[in-house]
Amino acid sequence: MDTRVKQAFDLAAWSATRLAQVESALSEWVVAHAPAGLGQAMRYAVLDGGKRLRPLLALAAAEAVHGNEAAAMRAACAAELIHAYSLVHDDMPCMDNDVLRRGKPTVHVKFGQAQALLAGDALQALAFEILTPDDASVPLGMQARLCGLLARAAGHEGMAGGQAIDLASVGLALSEPELRAMHCRKTGALLKGSVMMGAACGEPGSVARDALAAYGAAMGLAFQVVDDILDVTADSATLGKTAGKDAAQDKPTYVSLLGLPRSQAYARELLDEALAALDRSQLADTTSLAALARMVVIREN
Amino acid sequence: MDTRVKQAFDLAAWSATRLAQVESALSEWVVAHAPAGLGQAMRYAVLDGGKRLRPLLALAAAEAVHGNEAAAMRAACAAELIHAYSLVHDDMPCMDNDVLRRGKPTVHVKFGQAQALLAGDALQALAFEILTPDDASVPLGMQARLCGLLARAAGHEGMAGGQAIDLASVGLALSEPELRAMHCRKTGALLKGSVMMGAACGEPGSVARDALAAYGAAMGLAFQVVDDILDVTADSATLGKTAGKDAAQDKPTYVSLLGLPRSQAYARELLDEALAALDRSQLADTTSLAALARMVVIREN
């Protein structure tokens, strides 16, 4: 029996339930009544699109540690809001100047640059608002740890820092360690952060926590390596965004640095690393985390 | 004896000590080593400038409730980082398109728009990072409450929402309630939030907390009314920014709505409201909060 087929099937069922819950929670928390069109721009940026990988990672990690379910949904949605805000700001003319995302006009095209800037800013604040409910649903200590993890994943040591390296590296020949350092921050930090936020909804021991950190780091980097591969091997329709964009923008990628076969081998190595970390976590059920890592690496390449 | 002179003198001495501590803490926490020029842009946006009104309000409120001093300094600096990021984004070409602030080129002029966008984003994240230290200096419950207060002051119900109203109201004749609603969010929310964060560093009873909230709200609105007045009455050199800008941009202001004399009277009323709130707070020492409110209203008008 092919275990991959079985796991892929399980993941689809597992994901469908959780994705519906995530969409419902996002729709409740990203409010339309924010003033002067801001609410509409925020909802447009967040709802009806995206693979929701970060929420799924947070929820899967929380389940593996038998975490607080209310906290896990808040962690999942907060991570997605940070991701959504980064896309809004990335797409702006002074950054990547993208006019389409997921087949729709980008936020600044639809609502204007000023509103896009504000919507991104407000989404970042909203992420921390969601993590700090006034009711007693999430213990205060857990709220604080979640805020700390998210701030560090989003900020200068994480996503924003990676974006700055990315900006500065166009047209440069980065070494492999430099490229890894950029990707670990730019996309890896929030993916790993999502896993760690999920873990922080429970009380894993240090062995499990370290293993989940290793899983998150390997999986986060694998995601970016595969993205680099797909930019070359997939067409725009499959990808849902413009293929060949990295090369056109003269951005350093794993494929430009290592070539396609070695990049594909590296992605598999990172998947093995992520799965090995789960094996040593001493957690009883990491099936969904394992299946998500496989899904990330075995997309279309 | 003129008590105002005595209080003004006390405030100067009180402020000087605390401002030095705030500058030192900001310089430590806004790190230069963030990658690819991001750290320099963040420091440029934050250091060597600004009245630091938000930090002073947070510290004064924390002192009034005998709050945790380490937490108070973090709350003070976090509020300032949110203020600093908002100025960076506000100055960008798609917003106010300002090229000078405090006599220096604005961040996007100095570092480019993309870096300015990222620096603002990273400063917002850093505010929440500062509020969630890994050491035991600030109890986790206090960290969570501070994050919650700051997120709500900064986000769609606070500062970002006010900015959106501001954007949408250029050239419109707002009613007084509409203008107040805009200002309460745009500048008032973070000023009030700074007071409430300071209060959350201690454990004030509900009478004191409600009184501090009323103080913060009145003082936050007074600040904006006085800003509107100074835009008309002061020259650019005194103001440290371009005078007459609101009228030139056709922005609704208290002066355009009420006229100068009624605006000045309204500012005094709000000061009286703020001072009355302190009187009913049942807190032993609110001298610094009272002096700060007087300083805000009795600037140059």
Tab-separated table of C-alpha atoms in Angstrom, chain A residues 51 166 169 174-176 178-184 186-188 219-235 239 241-264 266-267 270 296-297 299-301:
chain	number	residue	atom	x	y	z
A	51	LYS	CA	-3.522	28.259	0.631
A	166	ASP	CA	15.865	40.554	-0.775
A	169	SER	CA	20.291	41.443	-3.298
A	174	LEU	CA	24.696	35.513	-3.309
A	175	SER	CA	26.520	32.548	-1.827
A	176	GLU	CA	24.417	29.588	-0.698
A	178	GLU	CA	23.627	34.143	2.108
A	179	LEU	CA	20.673	32.900	0.079
A	180	ARG	CA	19.682	30.567	2.923
A	181	ALA	CA	19.941	33.405	5.457
A	182	MET	CA	17.635	35.533	3.303
A	183	HIS	CA	15.040	32.815	2.783
A	184	CYS	CA	15.093	31.673	6.412
A	186	LYS	CA	11.821	36.188	4.407
A	187	THR	CA	9.472	33.205	4.307
A	188	GLY	CA	10.997	30.728	6.753
A	219	MET	CA	10.020	22.993	6.289
A	220	GLY	CA	10.228	26.780	5.991
A	221	LEU	CA	13.385	26.604	3.927
A	222	ALA	CA	12.023	23.712	1.856
A	223	PHE	CA	9.001	25.844	0.992
A	224	GLN	CA	11.238	28.524	-0.506
A	225	VAL	CA	13.487	26.074	-2.380
A	226	VAL	CA	10.389	24.533	-3.950
A	227	ASP	CA	9.076	28.005	-4.780
A	228	ASP	CA	12.312	28.715	-6.617
A	229	ILE	CA	11.976	25.411	-8.483
A	230	LEU	CA	8.354	26.023	-9.442
A	231	ASP	CA	9.222	29.469	-10.744
A	232	VAL	CA	11.206	27.604	-13.419
A	233	THR	CA	9.255	24.379	-13.948
A	234	ALA	CA	5.612	25.366	-13.618
A	235	ASP	CA	3.509	27.561	-15.856
A	239	LEU	CA	1.372	28.549	-10.122
A	241	LYS	CA	1.198	33.819	-10.209
A	242	THR	CA	3.645	34.908	-12.883
A	243	ALA	CA	6.168	32.130	-13.613
A	244	GLY	CA	9.757	32.997	-14.490
A	245	LYS	CA	9.508	36.188	-12.446
A	246	ASP	CA	12.612	35.640	-10.350
A	247	ALA	CA	14.836	35.278	-13.414
A	248	ALA	CA	13.157	38.250	-15.100
A	249	GLN	CA	13.840	40.363	-12.000
A	250	ASP	CA	17.388	39.040	-11.774
A	251	LYS	CA	16.774	37.740	-8.254
A	252	PRO	CA	19.132	35.134	-6.841
A	253	THR	CA	17.358	31.763	-6.375
A	254	TYR	CA	18.294	28.220	-5.451
A	255	VAL	CA	17.882	27.202	-9.085
A	256	SER	CA	20.182	29.959	-10.321
A	257	LEU	CA	22.732	29.030	-7.645
A	258	LEU	CA	22.602	25.215	-7.555
A	259	GLY	CA	20.842	24.324	-10.810
A	260	LEU	CA	17.532	22.445	-11.048
A	261	PRO	CA	18.556	18.850	-10.163
A	262	ARG	CA	20.543	19.837	-7.073
A	263	SER	CA	17.752	22.166	-5.962
A	264	GLN	CA	15.243	19.312	-6.256
A	266	TYR	CA	17.992	19.704	-1.635
A	267	ALA	CA	14.225	20.097	-1.241
A	270	LEU	CA	14.983	19.262	3.800
A	296	VAL	CA	4.908	21.615	0.655
A	297	VAL	CA	7.765	19.742	-1.017
A	299	ARG	CA	3.744	20.157	-4.982
A	300	GLU	CA	4.414	20.108	-8.693
A	301	ASN	CA	8.148	19.554	-8.903
